[in-house]
mmCIF file with all atom_site columns, C-alpha atoms in Angstrom:
data_model
loop_
_atom_site.group_PDB
_atom_site.id
_atom_site.type_symbol
_atom_site.label_atom_id
_atom_site.label_alt_id
_atom_site.label_comp_id
_atom_site.label_asym_id
_atom_site.label_entity_id
_atom_site.label_seq_id
_atom_site.pdbx_PDB_ins_code
_atom_site.Cartn_x
_atom_site.Cartn_y
_atom_site.Cartn_z
_atom_site.occupancy
_atom_site.B_iso_or_equiv
_atom_site.pdbx_formal_charge
_atom_site.auth_seq_id
_atom_site.auth_comp_id
_atom_site.auth_asym_id
_atom_site.auth_atom_id
_atom_site.pdbx_PDB_model_num
ATOM 1   C CA . UNK A 1 1   ? 97.078  137.110 147.037 1.00 0.00 ? 1   UNK A CA 1
ATOM 2   C CA . UNK A 1 2   ? 97.939  133.854 148.771 1.00 0.00 ? 2   UNK A CA 1
ATOM 3   C CA . UNK A 1 3   ? 94.674  132.239 147.615 1.00 0.00 ? 3   UNK A CA 1
ATOM 4   C CA . UNK A 1 4   ? 95.184  133.473 144.071 1.00 0.00 ? 4   UNK A CA 1
ATOM 5   C CA . UNK A 1 5   ? 98.585  131.790 143.974 1.00 0.00 ? 5   UNK A CA 1
ATOM 6   C CA . UNK A 1 6   ? 97.101  128.510 145.186 1.00 0.00 ? 6   UNK A CA 1
ATOM 7   C CA . UNK A 1 7   ? 94.353  128.794 142.587 1.00 0.00 ? 7   UNK A CA 1
ATOM 8   C CA . UNK A 1 8   ? 96.908  129.315 139.801 1.00 0.00 ? 8   UNK A CA 1
ATOM 9   C CA . UNK A 1 9   ? 98.933  126.304 140.978 1.00 0.00 ? 9   UNK A CA 1
ATOM 10  C CA . UNK A 1 10  ? 95.761  124.203 141.151 1.00 0.00 ? 10  UNK A CA 1
ATOM 11  C CA . UNK A 1 11  ? 94.736  125.216 137.606 1.00 0.00 ? 11  UNK A CA 1
ATOM 12  C CA . UNK A 1 12  ? 98.224  124.439 136.289 1.00 0.00 ? 12  UNK A CA 1
ATOM 13  C CA . UNK A 1 13  ? 98.123  121.047 137.996 1.00 0.00 ? 13  UNK A CA 1
ATOM 14  C CA . UNK A 1 14  ? 94.736  120.267 136.432 1.00 0.00 ? 14  UNK A CA 1
ATOM 15  C CA . UNK A 1 15  ? 96.028  121.308 133.003 1.00 0.00 ? 15  UNK A CA 1
ATOM 16  C CA . UNK A 1 16  ? 99.082  119.069 133.361 1.00 0.00 ? 16  UNK A CA 1
ATOM 17  C CA . UNK A 1 17  ? 96.897  116.166 134.483 1.00 0.00 ? 17  UNK A CA 1
ATOM 18  C CA . UNK A 1 18  ? 94.612  116.655 131.477 1.00 0.00 ? 18  UNK A CA 1
ATOM 19  C CA . UNK A 1 19  ? 97.597  116.631 129.106 1.00 0.00 ? 19  UNK A CA 1
ATOM 20  C CA . UNK A 1 20  ? 98.961  113.451 130.702 1.00 0.00 ? 20  UNK A CA 1
ATOM 21  C CA . UNK A 1 21  ? 95.593  111.690 130.476 1.00 0.00 ? 21  UNK A CA 1
ATOM 22  C CA . UNK A 1 22  ? 95.174  112.743 126.844 1.00 0.00 ? 22  UNK A CA 1
ATOM 23  C CA . UNK A 1 23  ? 98.667  111.455 126.000 1.00 0.00 ? 23  UNK A CA 1
ATOM 24  C CA . UNK A 1 24  ? 97.909  108.149 127.735 1.00 0.00 ? 24  UNK A CA 1
ATOM 25  C CA . UNK A 1 25  ? 94.594  107.845 125.881 1.00 0.00 ? 25  UNK A CA 1
ATOM 26  C CA . UNK A 1 26  ? 96.258  108.666 122.552 1.00 0.00 ? 26  UNK A CA 1
ATOM 27  C CA . UNK A 1 27  ? 98.973  106.076 123.186 1.00 0.00 ? 27  UNK A CA 1
ATOM 28  C CA . UNK A 1 28  ? 96.357  103.422 123.983 1.00 0.00 ? 28  UNK A CA 1
ATOM 29  C CA . UNK A 1 29  ? 94.465  104.271 120.782 1.00 0.00 ? 29  UNK A CA 1
ATOM 30  C CA . UNK A 1 30  ? 97.642  103.993 118.715 1.00 0.00 ? 30  UNK A CA 1
ATOM 31  C CA . UNK A 1 31  ? 98.485  100.616 120.239 1.00 0.00 ? 31  UNK A CA 1
ATOM 32  C CA . UNK A 1 32  ? 94.992  99.285  119.502 1.00 0.00 ? 32  UNK A CA 1
ATOM 33  C CA . UNK A 1 33  ? 95.010  100.692 115.965 1.00 0.00 ? 33  UNK A CA 1
ATOM 34  C CA . UNK A 1 34  ? 98.367  99.094  115.197 1.00 0.00 ? 34  UNK A CA 1
ATOM 35  C CA . UNK A 1 35  ? 97.079  95.778  116.514 1.00 0.00 ? 35  UNK A CA 1
ATOM 36  C CA . UNK A 1 36  ? 93.937  96.025  114.374 1.00 0.00 ? 36  UNK A CA 1
ATOM 37  C CA . UNK A 1 37  ? 95.942  96.938  111.280 1.00 0.00 ? 37  UNK A CA 1
ATOM 38  C CA . UNK A 1 38  ? 98.278  93.981  111.806 1.00 0.00 ? 38  UNK A CA 1
ATOM 39  C CA . UNK A 1 39  ? 95.332  91.625  112.359 1.00 0.00 ? 39  UNK A CA 1
ATOM 40  C CA . UNK A 1 40  ? 93.610  92.866  109.205 1.00 0.00 ? 40  UNK A CA 1
ATOM 41  C CA . UNK A 1 41  ? 96.591  92.218  106.930 1.00 0.00 ? 41  UNK A CA 1
ATOM 42  C CA . UNK A 1 42  ? 97.939  89.147  108.712 1.00 0.00 ? 42  UNK A CA 1
ATOM 43  C CA . UNK A 1 43  ? 94.785  87.093  109.282 1.00 0.00 ? 43  UNK A CA 1
ATOM 44  C CA . UNK A 1 44  ? 94.181  84.851  106.267 1.00 0.00 ? 44  UNK A CA 1
ATOM 45  C CA . UNK A 1 45  ? 90.519  84.358  107.185 1.00 0.00 ? 45  UNK A CA 1
ATOM 46  C CA . UNK A 1 46  ? 89.837  87.970  106.156 1.00 0.00 ? 46  UNK A CA 1
ATOM 47  C CA . UNK A 1 47  ? 91.438  87.556  102.725 1.00 0.00 ? 47  UNK A CA 1
ATOM 48  C CA . UNK A 1 48  ? 89.144  86.817  99.790  1.00 0.00 ? 48  UNK A CA 1
ATOM 49  C CA . UNK A 1 49  ? 91.063  85.181  96.922  1.00 0.00 ? 49  UNK A CA 1
ATOM 50  C CA . UNK A 1 50  ? 88.687  83.630  94.421  1.00 0.00 ? 50  UNK A CA 1
ATOM 51  C CA . UNK A 1 51  ? 88.667  83.276  90.644  1.00 0.00 ? 51  UNK A CA 1
ATOM 52  C CA . UNK A 1 52  ? 85.756  83.313  88.177  1.00 0.00 ? 52  UNK A CA 1
ATOM 53  C CA . UNK A 1 53  ? 82.966  84.476  90.494  1.00 0.00 ? 53  UNK A CA 1
ATOM 54  C CA . UNK A 1 54  ? 79.577  85.626  89.169  1.00 0.00 ? 54  UNK A CA 1
ATOM 55  C CA . UNK A 1 55  ? 77.754  88.412  90.979  1.00 0.00 ? 55  UNK A CA 1
ATOM 56  C CA . UNK A 1 56  ? 74.303  87.998  92.492  1.00 0.00 ? 56  UNK A CA 1
ATOM 57  C CA . UNK A 1 57  ? 71.304  89.610  90.799  1.00 0.00 ? 57  UNK A CA 1
ATOM 58  C CA . UNK A 1 58  ? 70.530  91.257  94.134  1.00 0.00 ? 58  UNK A CA 1
ATOM 59  C CA . UNK A 1 59  ? 72.142  94.656  93.482  1.00 0.00 ? 59  UNK A CA 1
ATOM 60  C CA . UNK A 1 60  ? 71.332  96.995  96.339  1.00 0.00 ? 60  UNK A CA 1
ATOM 61  C CA . UNK A 1 61  ? 72.934  100.200 95.025  1.00 0.00 ? 61  UNK A CA 1
ATOM 62  C CA . UNK A 1 62  ? 74.613  101.451 91.867  1.00 0.00 ? 62  UNK A CA 1
ATOM 63  C CA . UNK A 1 63  ? 77.939  101.439 93.731  1.00 0.00 ? 63  UNK A CA 1
ATOM 64  C CA . UNK A 1 64  ? 77.837  97.903  95.096  1.00 0.00 ? 64  UNK A CA 1
ATOM 65  C CA . UNK A 1 65  ? 77.747  94.312  93.830  1.00 0.00 ? 65  UNK A CA 1
ATOM 66  C CA . UNK A 1 66  ? 76.941  91.142  95.767  1.00 0.00 ? 66  UNK A CA 1
ATOM 67  C CA . UNK A 1 67  ? 78.927  87.909  95.636  1.00 0.00 ? 67  UNK A CA 1
ATOM 68  C CA . UNK A 1 68  ? 78.884  84.648  97.562  1.00 0.00 ? 68  UNK A CA 1
ATOM 69  C CA . UNK A 1 69  ? 82.319  83.157  98.207  1.00 0.00 ? 69  UNK A CA 1
ATOM 70  C CA . UNK A 1 70  ? 83.030  80.129  100.408 1.00 0.00 ? 70  UNK A CA 1
ATOM 71  C CA . UNK A 1 71  ? 79.874  80.607  102.456 1.00 0.00 ? 71  UNK A CA 1
ATOM 72  C CA . UNK A 1 72  ? 80.407  84.342  102.881 1.00 0.00 ? 72  UNK A CA 1
ATOM 73  C CA . UNK A 1 73  ? 77.997  86.962  101.557 1.00 0.00 ? 73  UNK A CA 1
ATOM 74  C CA . UNK A 1 74  ? 80.140  89.767  100.174 1.00 0.00 ? 74  UNK A CA 1
ATOM 75  C CA . UNK A 1 75  ? 79.050  93.334  99.545  1.00 0.00 ? 75  UNK A CA 1
ATOM 76  C CA . UNK A 1 76  ? 81.697  94.794  97.227  1.00 0.00 ? 76  UNK A CA 1
ATOM 77  C CA . UNK A 1 77  ? 81.650  98.597  97.244  1.00 0.00 ? 77  UNK A CA 1
ATOM 78  C CA . UNK A 1 78  ? 83.013  100.565 94.292  1.00 0.00 ? 78  UNK A CA 1
ATOM 79  C CA . UNK A 1 79  ? 83.663  104.263 93.800  1.00 0.00 ? 79  UNK A CA 1
ATOM 80  C CA . UNK A 1 80  ? 81.031  104.991 91.167  1.00 0.00 ? 80  UNK A CA 1
ATOM 81  C CA . UNK A 1 81  ? 78.323  103.580 88.933  1.00 0.00 ? 81  UNK A CA 1
ATOM 82  C CA . UNK A 1 82  ? 80.633  103.463 85.901  1.00 0.00 ? 82  UNK A CA 1
ATOM 83  C CA . UNK A 1 83  ? 83.035  101.124 87.693  1.00 0.00 ? 83  UNK A CA 1
ATOM 84  C CA . UNK A 1 84  ? 80.176  98.940  88.905  1.00 0.00 ? 84  UNK A CA 1
ATOM 85  C CA . UNK A 1 85  ? 78.805  98.596  85.357  1.00 0.00 ? 85  UNK A CA 1
ATOM 86  C CA . UNK A 1 86  ? 82.174  97.210  84.193  1.00 0.00 ? 86  UNK A CA 1
ATOM 87  C CA . UNK A 1 87  ? 81.661  94.067  86.285  1.00 0.00 ? 87  UNK A CA 1
ATOM 88  C CA . UNK A 1 88  ? 77.931  93.434  85.955  1.00 0.00 ? 88  UNK A CA 1
ATOM 89  C CA . UNK A 1 89  ? 77.052  90.120  84.279  1.00 0.00 ? 89  UNK A CA 1
ATOM 90  C CA . UNK A 1 90  ? 80.730  89.167  84.098  1.00 0.00 ? 90  UNK A CA 1
ATOM 91  C CA . UNK A 1 91  ? 82.794  86.623  85.953  1.00 0.00 ? 91  UNK A CA 1
ATOM 92  C CA . UNK A 1 92  ? 85.369  88.326  88.140  1.00 0.00 ? 92  UNK A CA 1
ATOM 93  C CA . UNK A 1 93  ? 88.461  87.461  90.108  1.00 0.00 ? 93  UNK A CA 1
ATOM 94  C CA . UNK A 1 94  ? 88.388  88.799  93.648  1.00 0.00 ? 94  UNK A CA 1
ATOM 95  C CA . UNK A 1 95  ? 91.514  89.527  95.661  1.00 0.00 ? 95  UNK A CA 1
ATOM 96  C CA . UNK A 1 96  ? 90.642  91.723  98.614  1.00 0.00 ? 96  UNK A CA 1
ATOM 97  C CA . UNK A 1 97  ? 90.474  92.022  102.366 1.00 0.00 ? 97  UNK A CA 1
ATOM 98  C CA . UNK A 1 98  ? 87.061  91.825  103.992 1.00 0.00 ? 98  UNK A CA 1
ATOM 99  C CA . UNK A 1 99  ? 85.533  93.418  107.071 1.00 0.00 ? 99  UNK A CA 1
ATOM 100 C CA . UNK A 1 100 ? 82.807  91.541  108.977 1.00 0.00 ? 100 UNK A CA 1
ATOM 101 C CA . UNK A 1 101 ? 79.485  93.376  108.726 1.00 0.00 ? 101 UNK A CA 1
ATOM 102 C CA . UNK A 1 102 ? 78.146  93.946  112.228 1.00 0.00 ? 102 UNK A CA 1
ATOM 103 C CA . UNK A 1 103 ? 74.454  93.433  111.494 1.00 0.00 ? 103 UNK A CA 1
ATOM 104 C CA . UNK A 1 104 ? 73.326  90.762  113.941 1.00 0.00 ? 104 UNK A CA 1
ATOM 105 C CA . UNK A 1 105 ? 72.440  88.544  110.977 1.00 0.00 ? 105 UNK A CA 1
ATOM 106 C CA . UNK A 1 106 ? 72.547  84.769  110.966 1.00 0.00 ? 106 UNK A CA 1
ATOM 107 C CA . UNK A 1 107 ? 74.525  84.772  107.692 1.00 0.00 ? 107 UNK A CA 1
ATOM 108 C CA . UNK A 1 108 ? 78.197  85.642  107.391 1.00 0.00 ? 108 UNK A CA 1
ATOM 109 C CA . UNK A 1 109 ? 78.216  89.089  105.820 1.00 0.00 ? 109 UNK A CA 1
ATOM 110 C CA . UNK A 1 110 ? 81.379  90.937  104.901 1.00 0.00 ? 110 UNK A CA 1
ATOM 111 C CA . UNK A 1 111 ? 82.154  94.306  103.351 1.00 0.00 ? 111 UNK A CA 1
ATOM 112 C CA . UNK A 1 112 ? 84.796  94.544  100.637 1.00 0.00 ? 112 UNK A CA 1
ATOM 113 C CA . UNK A 1 113 ? 86.141  97.647  98.897  1.00 0.00 ? 113 UNK A CA 1
ATOM 114 C CA . UNK A 1 114 ? 87.361  97.177  95.327  1.00 0.00 ? 114 UNK A CA 1
ATOM 115 C CA . UNK A 1 115 ? 89.524  94.134  94.635  1.00 0.00 ? 115 UNK A CA 1
ATOM 116 C CA . UNK A 1 116 ? 87.832  93.156  91.360  1.00 0.00 ? 116 UNK A CA 1
ATOM 117 C CA . UNK A 1 117 ? 89.271  92.325  87.945  1.00 0.00 ? 117 UNK A CA 1
ATOM 118 C CA . UNK A 1 118 ? 87.523  90.663  85.024  1.00 0.00 ? 118 UNK A CA 1
ATOM 119 C CA . UNK A 1 119 ? 88.270  86.922  85.083  1.00 0.00 ? 119 UNK A CA 1
ATOM 120 C CA . UNK A 1 120 ? 90.938  85.774  82.657  1.00 0.00 ? 120 UNK A CA 1
ATOM 121 C CA . UNK A 1 121 ? 90.921  81.968  82.554  1.00 0.00 ? 121 UNK A CA 1
ATOM 122 C CA . UNK A 1 122 ? 93.583  81.758  79.851  1.00 0.00 ? 122 UNK A CA 1
ATOM 123 C CA . UNK A 1 123 ? 95.996  83.700  82.020  1.00 0.00 ? 123 UNK A CA 1
ATOM 124 C CA . UNK A 1 124 ? 95.401  81.414  85.015  1.00 0.00 ? 124 UNK A CA 1
ATOM 125 C CA . UNK A 1 125 ? 95.699  78.231  82.953  1.00 0.00 ? 125 UNK A CA 1
ATOM 126 C CA . UNK A 1 126 ? 99.099  79.316  81.635  1.00 0.00 ? 126 UNK A CA 1
ATOM 127 C CA . UNK A 1 127 ? 100.412 79.092  85.235  1.00 0.00 ? 127 UNK A CA 1
ATOM 128 C CA . UNK A 1 128 ? 102.784 81.959  84.504  1.00 0.00 ? 128 UNK A CA 1
ATOM 129 C CA . UNK A 1 129 ? 103.891 84.053  87.465  1.00 0.00 ? 129 UNK A CA 1
ATOM 130 C CA . UNK A 1 130 ? 104.759 87.728  87.368  1.00 0.00 ? 130 UNK A CA 1
ATOM 131 C CA . UNK A 1 131 ? 107.302 88.972  89.903  1.00 0.00 ? 131 UNK A CA 1
ATOM 132 C CA . UNK A 1 132 ? 107.164 92.578  91.067  1.00 0.00 ? 132 UNK A CA 1
ATOM 133 C CA . UNK A 1 133 ? 110.430 94.012  92.470  1.00 0.00 ? 133 UNK A CA 1
ATOM 134 C CA . UNK A 1 134 ? 110.399 95.991  95.715  1.00 0.00 ? 134 UNK A CA 1
ATOM 135 C CA . UNK A 1 135 ? 112.796 98.775  96.697  1.00 0.00 ? 135 UNK A CA 1
ATOM 136 C CA . UNK A 1 136 ? 112.833 99.235  100.481 1.00 0.00 ? 136 UNK A CA 1
ATOM 137 C CA . UNK A 1 137 ? 114.174 102.152 102.523 1.00 0.00 ? 137 UNK A CA 1
ATOM 138 C CA . UNK A 1 138 ? 114.276 101.813 106.320 1.00 0.00 ? 138 UNK A CA 1
ATOM 139 C CA . UNK A 1 139 ? 114.948 105.023 108.236 1.00 0.00 ? 139 UNK A CA 1
ATOM 140 C CA . UNK A 1 140 ? 116.595 106.568 105.193 1.00 0.00 ? 140 UNK A CA 1
ATOM 141 C CA . UNK A 1 141 ? 118.822 103.610 104.308 1.00 0.00 ? 141 UNK A CA 1
ATOM 142 C CA . UNK A 1 142 ? 118.068 101.409 101.301 1.00 0.00 ? 142 UNK A CA 1
ATOM 143 C CA . UNK A 1 143 ? 117.974 97.681  101.968 1.00 0.00 ? 143 UNK A CA 1
ATOM 144 C CA . UNK A 1 144 ? 120.169 95.534  99.737  1.00 0.00 ? 144 UNK A CA 1
ATOM 145 C CA . UNK A 1 145 ? 118.018 92.441  100.241 1.00 0.00 ? 145 UNK A CA 1
ATOM 146 C CA . UNK A 1 146 ? 116.203 91.321  97.076  1.00 0.00 ? 146 UNK A CA 1
ATOM 147 C CA . UNK A 1 147 ? 112.453 91.507  97.672  1.00 0.00 ? 147 UNK A CA 1
ATOM 148 C CA . UNK A 1 148 ? 109.550 90.666  95.364  1.00 0.00 ? 148 UNK A CA 1
ATOM 149 C CA . UNK A 1 149 ? 105.882 89.767  95.422  1.00 0.00 ? 149 UNK A CA 1
ATOM 150 C CA . UNK A 1 150 ? 104.238 87.679  92.724  1.00 0.00 ? 150 UNK A CA 1
ATOM 151 C CA . UNK A 1 151 ? 100.882 87.312  91.012  1.00 0.00 ? 151 UNK A CA 1
ATOM 152 C CA . UNK A 1 152 ? 99.338  85.019  88.410  1.00 0.00 ? 152 UNK A CA 1
ATOM 153 C CA . UNK A 1 153 ? 97.724  87.825  86.422  1.00 0.00 ? 153 UNK A CA 1
ATOM 154 C CA . UNK A 1 154 ? 99.319  90.537  84.311  1.00 0.00 ? 154 UNK A CA 1
ATOM 155 C CA . UNK A 1 155 ? 96.661  93.069  85.274  1.00 0.00 ? 155 UNK A CA 1
ATOM 156 C CA . UNK A 1 156 ? 95.753  93.163  88.959  1.00 0.00 ? 156 UNK A CA 1
ATOM 157 C CA . UNK A 1 157 ? 94.338  95.626  91.443  1.00 0.00 ? 157 UNK A CA 1
ATOM 158 C CA . UNK A 1 158 ? 96.667  97.867  93.399  1.00 0.00 ? 158 UNK A CA 1
ATOM 159 C CA . UNK A 1 159 ? 94.995  96.372  96.475  1.00 0.00 ? 159 UNK A CA 1
ATOM 160 C CA . UNK A 1 160 ? 96.375  92.917  95.682  1.00 0.00 ? 160 UNK A CA 1
ATOM 161 C CA . UNK A 1 161 ? 99.926  94.221  95.435  1.00 0.00 ? 161 UNK A CA 1
ATOM 162 C CA . UNK A 1 162 ? 99.570  96.346  98.579  1.00 0.00 ? 162 UNK A CA 1
ATOM 163 C CA . UNK A 1 163 ? 98.221  93.389  100.574 1.00 0.00 ? 163 UNK A CA 1
ATOM 164 C CA . UNK A 1 164 ? 101.077 91.143  99.470  1.00 0.00 ? 164 UNK A CA 1
ATOM 165 C CA . UNK A 1 165 ? 103.682 93.812  100.217 1.00 0.00 ? 165 UNK A CA 1
ATOM 166 C CA . UNK A 1 166 ? 102.275 94.417  103.716 1.00 0.00 ? 166 UNK A CA 1
ATOM 167 C CA . UNK A 1 167 ? 102.170 90.693  104.465 1.00 0.00 ? 167 UNK A CA 1
ATOM 168 C CA . UNK A 1 168 ? 105.842 90.500  103.491 1.00 0.00 ? 168 UNK A CA 1
ATOM 169 C CA . UNK A 1 169 ? 106.710 93.539  105.635 1.00 0.00 ? 169 UNK A CA 1
ATOM 170 C CA . UNK A 1 170 ? 104.835 92.108  108.623 1.00 0.00 ? 170 UNK A CA 1
ATOM 171 C CA . UNK A 1 171 ? 106.557 88.742  108.226 1.00 0.00 ? 171 UNK A CA 1
ATOM 172 C CA . UNK A 1 172 ? 110.091 90.013  107.709 1.00 0.00 ? 172 UNK A CA 1
ATOM 173 C CA . UNK A 1 173 ? 110.153 93.421  109.424 1.00 0.00 ? 173 UNK A CA 1
ATOM 174 C CA . UNK A 1 174 ? 107.328 93.292  111.992 1.00 0.00 ? 174 UNK A CA 1
ATOM 175 C CA . UNK A 1 175 ? 106.172 96.766  110.939 1.00 0.00 ? 175 UNK A CA 1
ATOM 176 C CA . UNK A 1 176 ? 103.111 96.884  113.217 1.00 0.00 ? 176 UNK A CA 1
ATOM 177 C CA . UNK A 1 177 ? 104.728 95.447  116.345 1.00 0.00 ? 177 UNK A CA 1
ATOM 178 C CA . UNK A 1 178 ? 103.581 97.060  119.593 1.00 0.00 ? 178 UNK A CA 1
ATOM 179 C CA . UNK A 1 179 ? 106.470 95.686  121.652 1.00 0.00 ? 179 UNK A CA 1
ATOM 180 C CA . UNK A 1 180 ? 108.792 98.527  120.690 1.00 0.00 ? 180 UNK A CA 1
ATOM 181 C CA . UNK A 1 181 ? 106.915 100.424 117.950 1.00 0.00 ? 181 UNK A CA 1
ATOM 182 C CA . UNK A 1 182 ? 110.200 101.071 116.144 1.00 0.00 ? 182 UNK A CA 1
ATOM 183 C CA . UNK A 1 183 ? 108.279 102.112 113.025 1.00 0.00 ? 183 UNK A CA 1
ATOM 184 C CA . UNK A 1 184 ? 105.426 104.616 113.024 1.00 0.00 ? 184 UNK A CA 1
ATOM 185 C CA . UNK A 1 185 ? 105.411 106.104 109.522 1.00 0.00 ? 185 UNK A CA 1
ATOM 186 C CA . UNK A 1 186 ? 105.644 104.590 106.074 1.00 0.00 ? 186 UNK A CA 1
ATOM 187 C CA . UNK A 1 187 ? 104.252 104.258 102.595 1.00 0.00 ? 187 UNK A CA 1
ATOM 188 C CA . UNK A 1 188 ? 103.863 101.784 99.746  1.00 0.00 ? 188 UNK A CA 1
ATOM 189 C CA . UNK A 1 189 ? 104.128 103.353 96.289  1.00 0.00 ? 189 UNK A CA 1
ATOM 190 C CA . UNK A 1 190 ? 103.332 101.485 93.102  1.00 0.00 ? 190 UNK A CA 1
ATOM 191 C CA . UNK A 1 191 ? 105.640 103.183 90.616  1.00 0.00 ? 191 UNK A CA 1
ATOM 192 C CA . UNK A 1 192 ? 103.868 102.777 87.279  1.00 0.00 ? 192 UNK A CA 1
ATOM 193 C CA . UNK A 1 193 ? 105.957 103.273 84.138  1.00 0.00 ? 193 UNK A CA 1
ATOM 194 C CA . UNK A 1 194 ? 103.140 104.790 82.121  1.00 0.00 ? 194 UNK A CA 1
ATOM 195 C CA . UNK A 1 195 ? 100.668 106.507 84.367  1.00 0.00 ? 195 UNK A CA 1
ATOM 196 C CA . UNK A 1 196 ? 100.065 107.955 87.799  1.00 0.00 ? 196 UNK A CA 1
ATOM 197 C CA . UNK A 1 197 ? 101.836 106.367 90.770  1.00 0.00 ? 197 UNK A CA 1
ATOM 198 C CA . UNK A 1 198 ? 99.618  104.877 93.485  1.00 0.00 ? 198 UNK A CA 1
ATOM 199 C CA . UNK A 1 199 ? 100.575 105.424 97.125  1.00 0.00 ? 199 UNK A CA 1
ATOM 200 C CA . UNK A 1 200 ? 99.168  103.944 100.340 1.00 0.00 ? 200 UNK A CA 1
ATOM 201 C CA . UNK A 1 201 ? 99.927  105.114 103.877 1.00 0.00 ? 201 UNK A CA 1
ATOM 202 C CA . UNK A 1 202 ? 101.159 102.089 105.849 1.00 0.00 ? 202 UNK A CA 1
ATOM 203 C CA . UNK A 1 203 ? 99.884  103.623 109.092 1.00 0.00 ? 203 UNK A CA 1
ATOM 204 C CA . UNK A 1 204 ? 96.492  104.929 108.045 1.00 0.00 ? 204 UNK A CA 1
ATOM 205 C CA . UNK A 1 205 ? 94.079  103.825 110.774 1.00 0.00 ? 205 UNK A CA 1
ATOM 206 C CA . UNK A 1 206 ? 90.819  105.425 109.631 1.00 0.00 ? 206 UNK A CA 1
ATOM 207 C CA . UNK A 1 207 ? 88.548  105.386 112.685 1.00 0.00 ? 207 UNK A CA 1
ATOM 208 C CA . UNK A 1 208 ? 90.256  102.229 113.956 1.00 0.00 ? 208 UNK A CA 1
ATOM 209 C CA . UNK A 1 209 ? 87.697  99.788  112.517 1.00 0.00 ? 209 UNK A CA 1
ATOM 210 C CA . UNK A 1 210 ? 88.513  97.288  109.741 1.00 0.00 ? 210 UNK A CA 1
ATOM 211 C CA . UNK A 1 211 ? 85.776  98.708  107.522 1.00 0.00 ? 211 UNK A CA 1
ATOM 212 C CA . UNK A 1 212 ? 87.222  102.217 107.717 1.00 0.00 ? 212 UNK A CA 1
ATOM 213 C CA . UNK A 1 213 ? 90.780  101.035 107.044 1.00 0.00 ? 213 UNK A CA 1
ATOM 214 C CA . UNK A 1 214 ? 89.732  99.253  103.839 1.00 0.00 ? 214 UNK A CA 1
ATOM 215 C CA . UNK A 1 215 ? 88.006  102.213 102.188 1.00 0.00 ? 215 UNK A CA 1
ATOM 216 C CA . UNK A 1 216 ? 91.367  103.239 100.703 1.00 0.00 ? 216 UNK A CA 1
ATOM 217 C CA . UNK A 1 217 ? 90.729  100.570 98.049  1.00 0.00 ? 217 UNK A CA 1
ATOM 218 C CA . UNK A 1 218 ? 87.256  101.667 96.938  1.00 0.00 ? 218 UNK A CA 1
ATOM 219 C CA . UNK A 1 219 ? 88.471  103.176 93.640  1.00 0.00 ? 219 UNK A CA 1
ATOM 220 C CA . UNK A 1 220 ? 89.567  99.685  92.490  1.00 0.00 ? 220 UNK A CA 1
ATOM 221 C CA . UNK A 1 221 ? 92.718  100.945 90.759  1.00 0.00 ? 221 UNK A CA 1
ATOM 222 C CA . UNK A 1 222 ? 94.549  98.429  88.575  1.00 0.00 ? 222 UNK A CA 1
ATOM 223 C CA . UNK A 1 223 ? 98.123  98.134  87.320  1.00 0.00 ? 223 UNK A CA 1
ATOM 224 C CA . UNK A 1 224 ? 99.972  96.141  84.672  1.00 0.00 ? 224 UNK A CA 1
ATOM 225 C CA . UNK A 1 225 ? 102.480 94.257  86.795  1.00 0.00 ? 225 UNK A CA 1
ATOM 226 C CA . UNK A 1 226 ? 105.285 93.960  84.247  1.00 0.00 ? 226 UNK A CA 1
ATOM 227 C CA . UNK A 1 227 ? 105.251 97.740  83.911  1.00 0.00 ? 227 UNK A CA 1
ATOM 228 C CA . UNK A 1 228 ? 105.661 98.693  87.542  1.00 0.00 ? 228 UNK A CA 1
ATOM 229 C CA . UNK A 1 229 ? 107.762 98.243  90.652  1.00 0.00 ? 229 UNK A CA 1
ATOM 230 C CA . UNK A 1 230 ? 107.137 99.008  94.323  1.00 0.00 ? 230 UNK A CA 1
ATOM 231 C CA . UNK A 1 231 ? 108.900 101.570 96.514  1.00 0.00 ? 231 UNK A CA 1
ATOM 232 C CA . UNK A 1 232 ? 108.487 101.158 100.274 1.00 0.00 ? 232 UNK A CA 1
ATOM 233 C CA . UNK A 1 233 ? 109.592 103.675 102.897 1.00 0.00 ? 233 UNK A CA 1
ATOM 234 C CA . UNK A 1 234 ? 109.318 103.010 106.643 1.00 0.00 ? 234 UNK A CA 1
ATOM 235 C CA . UNK A 1 235 ? 110.518 105.207 109.506 1.00 0.00 ? 235 UNK A CA 1
#
């Protein structure tokens, strides 16, 4: 009986130790993921912002187009063949985040998901800016501060707006800070007047790699900026 009691205590101790180690491991993963997410949206070197780009004739799949931008070889992945066909043999504007392709190649290869619109030179030459209003709720309380992001085009990808909103939130509210992790949940919703709203999870980590985090943009959704606003919730 005495040995059985010791065995039970030992098993309980092992179980508690396993739970503590798992919690520690999970916390370390979360810290790393937050850091990676902040780096992805904060680091300008990963942002591709280029107008009037022509795709390469080297098309590897029906869901991907190749571009060369500022010395970088881009593989732009799209959701389906129909979307890919829309951009073939056309100049495009690219506004997207890129993930370095780990291939051991001598060239600089990057993966991009969505981020394409057909080039509109007239729109760019007009130098008109469109301002998109942002409503922000922090822990249930709406901020009174006036927030906006701007773009030069009337029709842009949802990715462009999401990137600009996150950059603003990182700059002004430090949403991915690991020092205190005061925020752990949140969303960015593009409220479209005529159509389906588009929502992104601010704390979606994928598998922790840049490439996985960016796949949320593969459907290349677009919005008309003067017919939408942005709602942001962080907790």
